[in-house]
Structure formats: C-alpha cells, structure tokens
C-alpha cells in the first residue's frame, strides 16, 4: 500500500497573536507542524510499521519552515518527501491546495491519502475533502481509527453526529484524521540526525506539470480581506479560602446575581 | 433577490433549532429561502420545515438515507441547490455539515467557508465573518465565486419570533449509494442523554477529576441539575469519557446559560468550544489556571472537596422548604 500524507506549517497557536490595521503582526510568530497533520504522519508511519505501507509526505509551500516539516516527518519514519515550492503559491485557498495535491497524487500511484482534518492557521477543514472530490475518490473525514482489511479495503471510524460511524472504504481513498487518532511520537535524536541527510524532492508548479492559472491561483474563490482581534471575555470574581464558605457564596451569586440557578 | 438554501439539521428524527435560526438570518438579510431535508421517514417534519421560515422544501426521504453518508447527502444538496438556483447554501454546525459542505462546494465550483458567525450581503457581494487560529483572530472573508457554501457556527444566529413560511414541497430523487464508502454501522452511546448542544446547563470534567470515581462524583451533580455532561479532551483521550462528550475546537460548541468547568485548565482549544456561554463557573485548585481568565465565578480549591458542597448548596437553594 502506497500512502501519501500531507503536511502544512502553521503559526504556533499557543503564542500571542496581535492584529494591527487589519493584518496579523508577523513579528514574534513561530511556525510549527499542524497538529492534525502530525497525527496524519503518525497514522501513515504506523501503517508502514504494521502493514508494510510505503509512505510519502508532501508539503505545499516553500522555504526553510516547510523543509523542516518534511524533515520532521522523516524523523518520525516517513520514507520520502516532496516539497512544492513556487512563488505563485504565496496566496491560496483550500481549492488551490487541493488542485496542487491532485497533481502530486496523479504523479504517484497512491492507494491512500491521509491528511489532517483541519489546519490550525485557517481552521477551514476543507482541503482533504475537496481533493477527494477532484480525484473522484471515496472519502471519510474526522477519522479516529483505521484498520486495514486487505489490499483494496480499509475500515475507518469517524466521529459523526449520531456516534462513531464505521465505514468500509475501497482503495484508493482519502481520509482526513482528527488529533485523537493517536499520540504522535517524539523523534529520537538519532532519527533527527539521519533525517537531515535524506534528500527532498523539491518541485515547482512547472515541474509538477501545472501552472498558476490551472490551479486557480489567479481566481481565488474567496479571500481574507481583514483580520480582527476577537472580543475578549474578561474573568470575573475568583474566590479563595475555606471551601464550604466560598462555595456557598458562589452558589448564592449564581442564584441571585447571575440568576442562572 | 439572493436565494439561500438552508440544510435542515435533523438528528434522530428531530428537527433541530438551528434550522429556524439559519432561516431567520436568511430572511433578515432579505433573501428568498428554501430548505433541504435529507433523511429517512422525515415526512412528518414537513410542516415544521415550512413554519421554520422556508418558502420551498426540497425533501429527500429514502431508506438509503437512514445512515449518514457524505456522498449521497452531497448529491441531494447539489440537486436542491441547482433546482432552487441557490446563491448561498448554509449548513448548521454539525459533523455531517462539515463533511458535506466542501464536497458540495467542489461540485458546484462554489466558495466554501466553515464556522461562520455572520454574513453580509451588499448587492451581489457576499462577505462572511469567521474565527481562525483557534479563535485568536477573526477573519472577514470576501467571496469571489458566484456561490457560497457555508457551515454556520453553533449559536451564531437567533431564530426570529413569529417567523413563518409556506409549504411548497419538491421531492428529490433518491441518490445512488456510495459503493466505495459503505457505512456499516453507527456506534452510539448517546441515546436518552441530554444533548450538549441543547442543554441549559453544561457541566464538564477535566483531568482534575482523575478517574471514574471523580467522573461519577461530578455526574451526580449534572444529573441533579438535568445538565448536559461534557468533557475536556484530556478525559476523552484517557478513556474516561466518550468522544461525543468532548467540548472544544474538535468537539462540541456549546453556549449554555451556565457552564461549569470542573478540573479543567482552560486550554485555548477547550475555550473555543465554550467561551460563548452566558455564565461560566470554574473549579480548579490552581489559582493561575487560565480557565479563571474567562470564568465569571471561580472557586479555587480541591474539586473533591468543593463538588459535594456545591451539590448541597444548590439543593438548598432549589428547594428552600426542604
Ligand atoms: C489540535 C488540537 C485540538 C484540541 N481540541 C480540544 C478540544 O476540542 N477540547 C479540549 O478540551 N481540548 C482540546 N485539545 C487539548 C487541549 O490543548 C488541552 O490539552 C486539554 O483541553 C486539557 O484538558 P484538561 O484541562 O482536562 O487537562 P489539564 O490541562 O491537565 O488540566 C487539568 C486541570 O485540573 C486541575 N486540577 C487537578 N487536580 C485538581 C483538583 N483535585 N481539584 C481541582 N482542580 C484540579 C489542574 O490545576 C489543571 O488546571 C486540543 C489540542 C489540540 C492540539
């Protein structure tokens, strides 16, 4: 089984993020691997270890940060990496990334695509699903478990509205995974060192056999025109001291001040 | 006049309130409204689909739609959107909506926006507001495509009092099943429980409750208050609470009148799911826990000591005579 996994570098959501004049202030930001993609990579590596899968990781985006994402994937156990590096990709939406990934998929001969269900920078949760539509492949999103049945079939568990949905997928297929599917491994120092020496297949859009126009880069379906700071919720009253006393006091406030009991 | 197609939110045969909320918003921005209802044995819902504020009802009622499957559902939505000539297609906040919306957008070559909290319409120009980066920023998004498919964040819109519609039913032909993604079963542990999204009071447990005994202690309080019983991800990952009870960015979005966070630190991903609550009470032994930054009332203390007192005090207040 050949697996293609995707990785995106995203702004570290734990940092303070400032907005000025409708834009995010870049200074002081750091970029890390998207948590959902890290789970996708771990899923792929586990399938390699337990089911002899072959794994490829692709990142759409240039620069040192993206190279680092692929090296991190290598250190976790991914075998080969592709980096799509093209200035034309500076602006994109989920449809553009899905088109690029479609081209990557068509160059390989993959049985399964695993993406994170969402990226922490946009929280869109669209790319993997749109990719499946473009490829005409079956797709299940929000997956929390994958079981290989045979060469042509997998069984996945998806968190749905009515409970956990058990779906049998015919390969090739696309799944998008939730972070709760696994606990991504921390790579060992030795693997990190080895990962530095591994080659990465860097391609621009031309090498991929496509163009800015074909991927829809010139006609984005939507674009963010302004960033704003969210409304802040202020903390209220905090009580410390004798548990019986402060608890009785708070219940009184909930009933008489907030009127919610 | 813009045309908005709202996808009815039907859970276990019940039409959820978000349908009327979305239709109310559509009317408020001056749009012509239609609703698409997809499921099995949903005939009885048709009158309430109309009274929720729709002027046309596209109904796909078929045994093949009993269990959710994104492909066939998307087919029905695309069919209804084409027949109606929808400019916008809105889903209520749900896992099925999140799975179907991008498919529909790809098939219609439309734009797609998830988690939206507002929509602005000026002439033909559509703009939406949505949070991103785990709620750390708010985006204003301009739609360039002719159509928009959107998933509306829970609690974003309010139902208009006295809204009406007209019954005008259009039957959709049943879609072909997805033979390459076959839904085998739905493992549900939730039957008979209070739906977190509907509950007036939600009480959630975090890693601070430690184990099953701690969960049981807080559950007693939840049962007495007829509250929804939720969880942080830590307790779900540890196997003490089921997945569907997770509140937060990857779980349920709740906005009850009262939210109690018991032994929850207040990570941004958890806050993303409950910050819209009217009143927040936090119990945590760490006075520096970030949950206190959003809590209206904070009790700093050991929850194993505080929760039993909380139960007693609430009982006293609720039955002053007894
Ligand atoms: C991509 C992503 C998505 C995520 N999605 C979600 C999500 O949807 N929902 C979610 O909840 N999390 C989510 N998380 C995880 C989140 O970051 C936190 O790890 C998680 O919320 C922590 O859960 P907790 O507060 O129960 O545990 P902890 O952070 O360990 O906090 C436990 C708290 O209990 C207190 N405590 C301990 N003992 C006691 C006691 N005896 N009495 C009183 N207080 C006590 C401690 O002081 C501490 O504050 C996500 C993370 C990522 C990366």
PDB file of N, CA and C and ligand atoms in Angstrom, chain A residues 14 35-36 120 179, chain B residues 205-208 210 231-235 246-251 263-267 269-270 283-286 289 301-304, ligand 1:
ATOM      1  N   UNK A  14      -0.271  28.647  20.290  1.00  0.00           N
ATOM      2  CA  UNK A  14      -0.128  28.920  21.722  1.00  0.00           C
ATOM      3  C   UNK A  14       0.470  30.307  21.981  1.00  0.00           C
ATOM      4  N   UNK A  35      -0.994  20.404  14.033  1.00  0.00           N
ATOM      5  CA  UNK A  35      -1.216  19.263  14.933  1.00  0.00           C
ATOM      6  C   UNK A  35      -1.974  18.123  14.243  1.00  0.00           C
ATOM      7  N   UNK A  36      -2.971  18.459  13.425  1.00  0.00           N
ATOM      8  CA  UNK A  36      -3.745  17.405  12.761  1.00  0.00           C
ATOM      9  C   UNK A  36      -2.887  16.661  11.727  1.00  0.00           C
ATOM     10  N   UNK A 120      -4.423  24.410  11.669  1.00  0.00           N
ATOM     11  CA  UNK A 120      -4.605  25.286  12.831  1.00  0.00           C
ATOM     12  C   UNK A 120      -4.549  26.772  12.488  1.00  0.00           C
ATOM     13  N   UNK A 179      -7.041  14.685  15.646  1.00  0.00           N
ATOM     14  CA  UNK A 179      -5.872  14.515  16.525  1.00  0.00           C
ATOM     15  C   UNK A 179      -6.037  13.336  17.484  1.00  0.00           C
TER      16      UNK A 179
ATOM     17  N   UNK B 205     -16.073  17.865  32.844  1.00  0.00           N
ATOM     18  CA  UNK B 205     -14.976  17.412  33.689  1.00  0.00           C
ATOM     19  C   UNK B 205     -13.660  17.439  32.927  1.00  0.00           C
ATOM     20  N   UNK B 206     -12.579  17.712  33.648  1.00  0.00           N
ATOM     21  CA  UNK B 206     -11.245  17.693  33.073  1.00  0.00           C
ATOM     22  C   UNK B 206     -10.345  16.732  33.822  1.00  0.00           C
ATOM     23  N   UNK B 207      -9.089  16.733  33.450  1.00  0.00           N
ATOM     24  CA  UNK B 207      -8.121  15.793  34.027  1.00  0.00           C
ATOM     25  C   UNK B 207      -8.094  15.876  35.553  1.00  0.00           C
ATOM     26  N   UNK B 208      -8.493  17.021  36.103  1.00  0.00           N
ATOM     27  CA  UNK B 208      -8.503  17.192  37.552  1.00  0.00           C
ATOM     28  C   UNK B 208      -9.390  16.190  38.280  1.00  0.00           C
ATOM     29  N   UNK B 210      -9.501  13.154  37.690  1.00  0.00           N
ATOM     30  CA  UNK B 210      -8.613  11.979  37.775  1.00  0.00           C
ATOM     31  C   UNK B 210      -9.131  10.682  37.176  1.00  0.00           C
ATOM     32  N   UNK B 231     -16.932  17.129  28.586  1.00  0.00           N
ATOM     33  CA  UNK B 231     -15.588  16.707  28.956  1.00  0.00           C
ATOM     34  C   UNK B 231     -14.537  17.532  28.232  1.00  0.00           C
ATOM     35  N   UNK B 232     -13.359  17.619  28.836  1.00  0.00           N
ATOM     36  CA  UNK B 232     -12.204  18.132  28.102  1.00  0.00           C
ATOM     37  C   UNK B 232     -11.634  16.969  27.295  1.00  0.00           C
ATOM     38  N   UNK B 233     -10.728  17.295  26.386  1.00  0.00           N
ATOM     39  CA  UNK B 233     -10.144  16.239  25.578  1.00  0.00           C
ATOM     40  C   UNK B 233      -9.289  15.294  26.419  1.00  0.00           C
ATOM     41  N   UNK B 234      -8.665  15.834  27.466  1.00  0.00           N
ATOM     42  CA  UNK B 234      -7.776  15.003  28.283  1.00  0.00           C
ATOM     43  C   UNK B 234      -8.529  13.786  28.832  1.00  0.00           C
ATOM     44  N   UNK B 235      -9.757  13.987  29.285  1.00  0.00           N
ATOM     45  CA  UNK B 235     -10.530  12.882  29.860  1.00  0.00           C
ATOM     46  C   UNK B 235     -11.039  11.927  28.789  1.00  0.00           C
ATOM     47  N   UNK B 246     -16.904  15.471  24.150  1.00  0.00           N
ATOM     48  CA  UNK B 246     -15.819  16.453  24.158  1.00  0.00           C
ATOM     49  C   UNK B 246     -16.314  17.834  23.749  1.00  0.00           C
ATOM     50  N   UNK B 247     -15.982  18.810  24.574  1.00  0.00           N
ATOM     51  CA  UNK B 247     -16.307  20.197  24.277  1.00  0.00           C
ATOM     52  C   UNK B 247     -15.028  20.871  23.799  1.00  0.00           C
ATOM     53  N   UNK B 248     -15.132  21.659  22.741  1.00  0.00           N
ATOM     54  CA  UNK B 248     -13.953  22.383  22.296  1.00  0.00           C
ATOM     55  C   UNK B 248     -13.842  22.437  20.798  1.00  0.00           C
ATOM     56  N   UNK B 249     -12.663  22.863  20.367  1.00  0.00           N
ATOM     57  CA  UNK B 249     -12.447  23.085  18.948  1.00  0.00           C
ATOM     58  C   UNK B 249     -12.719  21.828  18.128  1.00  0.00           C
ATOM     59  N   UNK B 250     -12.330  20.665  18.654  1.00  0.00           N
ATOM     60  CA  UNK B 250     -12.544  19.429  17.899  1.00  0.00           C
ATOM     61  C   UNK B 250     -13.762  18.683  18.406  1.00  0.00           C
ATOM     62  N   UNK B 251     -14.532  19.309  19.253  1.00  0.00           N
ATOM     63  CA  UNK B 251     -15.701  18.621  19.784  1.00  0.00           C
ATOM     64  C   UNK B 251     -16.938  19.473  19.587  1.00  0.00           C
ATOM     65  N   UNK B 263     -12.168  21.022  37.167  1.00  0.00           N
ATOM     66  CA  UNK B 263     -10.835  20.414  36.985  1.00  0.00           C
ATOM     67  C   UNK B 263     -10.346  20.508  35.559  1.00  0.00           C
ATOM     68  N   UNK B 264     -10.683  21.620  34.907  1.00  0.00           N
ATOM     69  CA  UNK B 264     -10.262  21.870  33.522  1.00  0.00           C
ATOM     70  C   UNK B 264      -9.342  23.087  33.529  1.00  0.00           C
ATOM     71  N   UNK B 265      -8.181  22.971  32.851  1.00  0.00           N
ATOM     72  CA  UNK B 265      -7.200  24.058  32.925  1.00  0.00           C
ATOM     73  C   UNK B 265      -7.618  25.274  32.104  1.00  0.00           C
ATOM     74  N   UNK B 266      -8.310  25.039  30.979  1.00  0.00           N
ATOM     75  CA  UNK B 266      -8.725  26.168  30.151  1.00  0.00           C
ATOM     76  C   UNK B 266      -7.808  26.397  28.964  1.00  0.00           C
ATOM     77  N   UNK B 267      -7.375  25.302  28.326  1.00  0.00           N
ATOM     78  CA  UNK B 267      -6.575  25.407  27.097  1.00  0.00           C
ATOM     79  C   UNK B 267      -7.402  26.111  26.019  1.00  0.00           C
ATOM     80  N   UNK B 269      -7.999  25.446  23.065  1.00  0.00           N
ATOM     81  CA  UNK B 269      -8.868  24.563  22.270  1.00  0.00           C
ATOM     82  C   UNK B 269     -10.144  24.223  23.023  1.00  0.00           C
ATOM     83  N   UNK B 270     -10.066  24.180  24.349  1.00  0.00           N
ATOM     84  CA  UNK B 270     -11.285  23.939  25.129  1.00  0.00           C
ATOM     85  C   UNK B 270     -12.135  25.214  25.137  1.00  0.00           C
ATOM     86  N   UNK B 283     -14.034  25.480  38.697  1.00  0.00           N
ATOM     87  CA  UNK B 283     -13.470  24.961  39.938  1.00  0.00           C
ATOM     88  C   UNK B 283     -12.110  24.380  39.599  1.00  0.00           C
ATOM     89  N   UNK B 284     -11.072  24.938  40.211  1.00  0.00           N
ATOM     90  CA  UNK B 284      -9.720  24.481  39.903  1.00  0.00           C
ATOM     91  C   UNK B 284      -8.835  24.780  41.096  1.00  0.00           C
ATOM     92  N   UNK B 285      -7.917  23.852  41.397  1.00  0.00           N
ATOM     93  CA  UNK B 285      -7.098  24.080  42.591  1.00  0.00           C
ATOM     94  C   UNK B 285      -5.925  25.015  42.317  1.00  0.00           C
ATOM     95  N   UNK B 286      -5.654  25.258  41.029  1.00  0.00           N
ATOM     96  CA  UNK B 286      -4.553  26.142  40.672  1.00  0.00           C
ATOM     97  C   UNK B 286      -5.080  27.559  40.424  1.00  0.00           C
ATOM     98  N   UNK B 289      -4.729  28.933  36.906  1.00  0.00           N
ATOM     99  CA  UNK B 289      -5.274  28.212  35.742  1.00  0.00           C
ATOM    100  C   UNK B 289      -5.946  29.194  34.782  1.00  0.00           C
ATOM    101  N   UNK B 301      -9.916  25.698  44.598  1.00  0.00           N
ATOM    102  CA  UNK B 301      -9.975  24.683  45.630  1.00  0.00           C
ATOM    103  C   UNK B 301      -9.955  23.292  45.047  1.00  0.00           C
ATOM    104  N   UNK B 302      -9.890  22.305  45.941  1.00  0.00           N
ATOM    105  CA  UNK B 302      -9.856  20.901  45.543  1.00  0.00           C
ATOM    106  C   UNK B 302     -11.278  20.476  45.162  1.00  0.00           C
ATOM    107  N   UNK B 303     -11.443  20.073  43.930  1.00  0.00           N
ATOM    108  CA  UNK B 303     -12.790  19.765  43.448  1.00  0.00           C
ATOM    109  C   UNK B 303     -13.442  18.639  44.245  1.00  0.00           C
ATOM    110  N   UNK B 304     -12.625  17.719  44.767  1.00  0.00           N
ATOM    111  CA  UNK B 304     -13.200  16.601  45.521  1.00  0.00           C
ATOM    112  C   UNK B 304     -13.855  17.091  46.810  1.00  0.00           C
TER     113      UNK B 304
HETATM  114  C1  LIG C   1      -5.452  20.431  17.555  1.00  0.00           C
HETATM  115  C2  LIG C   1      -5.925  20.303  18.964  1.00  0.00           C
HETATM  116  C3  LIG C   1      -7.267  20.235  19.209  1.00  0.00           C
HETATM  117  C4  LIG C   1      -7.745  20.134  20.523  1.00  0.00           C
HETATM  118  N1  LIG C   1      -9.091  20.098  20.751  1.00  0.00           N
HETATM  119  C5  LIG C   1      -9.549  20.099  22.027  1.00  0.00           C
HETATM  120  C6  LIG C   1     -10.955  20.123  22.314  1.00  0.00           C
HETATM  121  O1  LIG C   1     -11.800  20.126  21.417  1.00  0.00           O
HETATM  122  N2  LIG C   1     -11.342  20.137  23.617  1.00  0.00           N
HETATM  123  C7  LIG C   1     -10.453  20.133  24.666  1.00  0.00           C
HETATM  124  O2  LIG C   1     -10.881  20.151  25.831  1.00  0.00           O
HETATM  125  N3  LIG C   1      -9.130  20.088  24.414  1.00  0.00           N
HETATM  126  C8  LIG C   1      -8.657  20.052  23.125  1.00  0.00           C
HETATM  127  N4  LIG C   1      -7.304  19.990  22.910  1.00  0.00           N
HETATM  128  C9  LIG C   1      -6.410  19.720  24.060  1.00  0.00           C
HETATM  129  C10 LIG C   1      -6.080  20.941  24.902  1.00  0.00           C
HETATM  130  O3  LIG C   1      -4.973  21.593  24.341  1.00  0.00           O
HETATM  131  C11 LIG C   1      -5.742  20.513  26.346  1.00  0.00           C
HETATM  132  O4  LIG C   1      -4.703  19.586  26.325  1.00  0.00           O
HETATM  133  C12 LIG C   1      -6.915  19.908  27.117  1.00  0.00           C
HETATM  134  O5  LIG C   1      -8.059  20.729  26.987  1.00  0.00           O
HETATM  135  C13 LIG C   1      -6.551  19.774  28.579  1.00  0.00           C
HETATM  136  O6  LIG C   1      -7.573  19.153  29.286  1.00  0.00           O
HETATM  137  P1  LIG C   1      -7.745  19.411  30.855  1.00  0.00           P
HETATM  138  O7  LIG C   1      -7.973  20.862  31.087  1.00  0.00           O
HETATM  139  O8  LIG C   1      -8.772  18.470  31.340  1.00  0.00           O
HETATM  140  O9  LIG C   1      -6.364  18.904  31.441  1.00  0.00           O
HETATM  141  P2  LIG C   1      -5.167  19.707  32.080  1.00  0.00           P
HETATM  142  O10 LIG C   1      -4.700  20.778  31.187  1.00  0.00           O
HETATM  143  O11 LIG C   1      -4.193  18.692  32.552  1.00  0.00           O
HETATM  144  O12 LIG C   1      -5.823  20.441  33.324  1.00  0.00           O
HETATM  145  C14 LIG C   1      -6.258  19.793  34.486  1.00  0.00           C
HETATM  146  C15 LIG C   1      -6.634  20.875  35.470  1.00  0.00           C
HETATM  147  O13 LIG C   1      -7.183  20.294  36.625  1.00  0.00           O
HETATM  148  C16 LIG C   1      -6.724  20.986  37.757  1.00  0.00           C
HETATM  149  N5  LIG C   1      -6.809  20.069  38.892  1.00  0.00           N
HETATM  150  C17 LIG C   1      -6.084  18.957  39.120  1.00  0.00           C
HETATM  151  N6  LIG C   1      -6.482  18.345  40.242  1.00  0.00           N
HETATM  152  C18 LIG C   1      -7.482  19.091  40.750  1.00  0.00           C
HETATM  153  C19 LIG C   1      -8.287  19.000  41.930  1.00  0.00           C
HETATM  154  N7  LIG C   1      -8.146  17.974  42.799  1.00  0.00           N
HETATM  155  N8  LIG C   1      -9.213  19.958  42.158  1.00  0.00           N
HETATM  156  C20 LIG C   1      -9.360  20.997  41.283  1.00  0.00           C
HETATM  157  N9  LIG C   1      -8.623  21.142  40.168  1.00  0.00           N
HETATM  158  C21 LIG C   1      -7.690  20.187  39.901  1.00  0.00           C
HETATM  159  C22 LIG C   1      -5.331  21.416  37.419  1.00  0.00           C
HETATM  160  O14 LIG C   1      -4.944  22.559  38.196  1.00  0.00           O
HETATM  161  C23 LIG C   1      -5.447  21.721  35.933  1.00  0.00           C
HETATM  162  O15 LIG C   1      -5.724  23.093  35.720  1.00  0.00           O
HETATM  163  C24 LIG C   1      -6.823  20.084  21.596  1.00  0.00           C
HETATM  164  C25 LIG C   1      -5.462  20.154  21.335  1.00  0.00           C
HETATM  165  C26 LIG C   1      -5.008  20.264  20.039  1.00  0.00           C
HETATM  166  C27 LIG C   1      -3.541  20.365  19.786  1.00  0.00           C
END
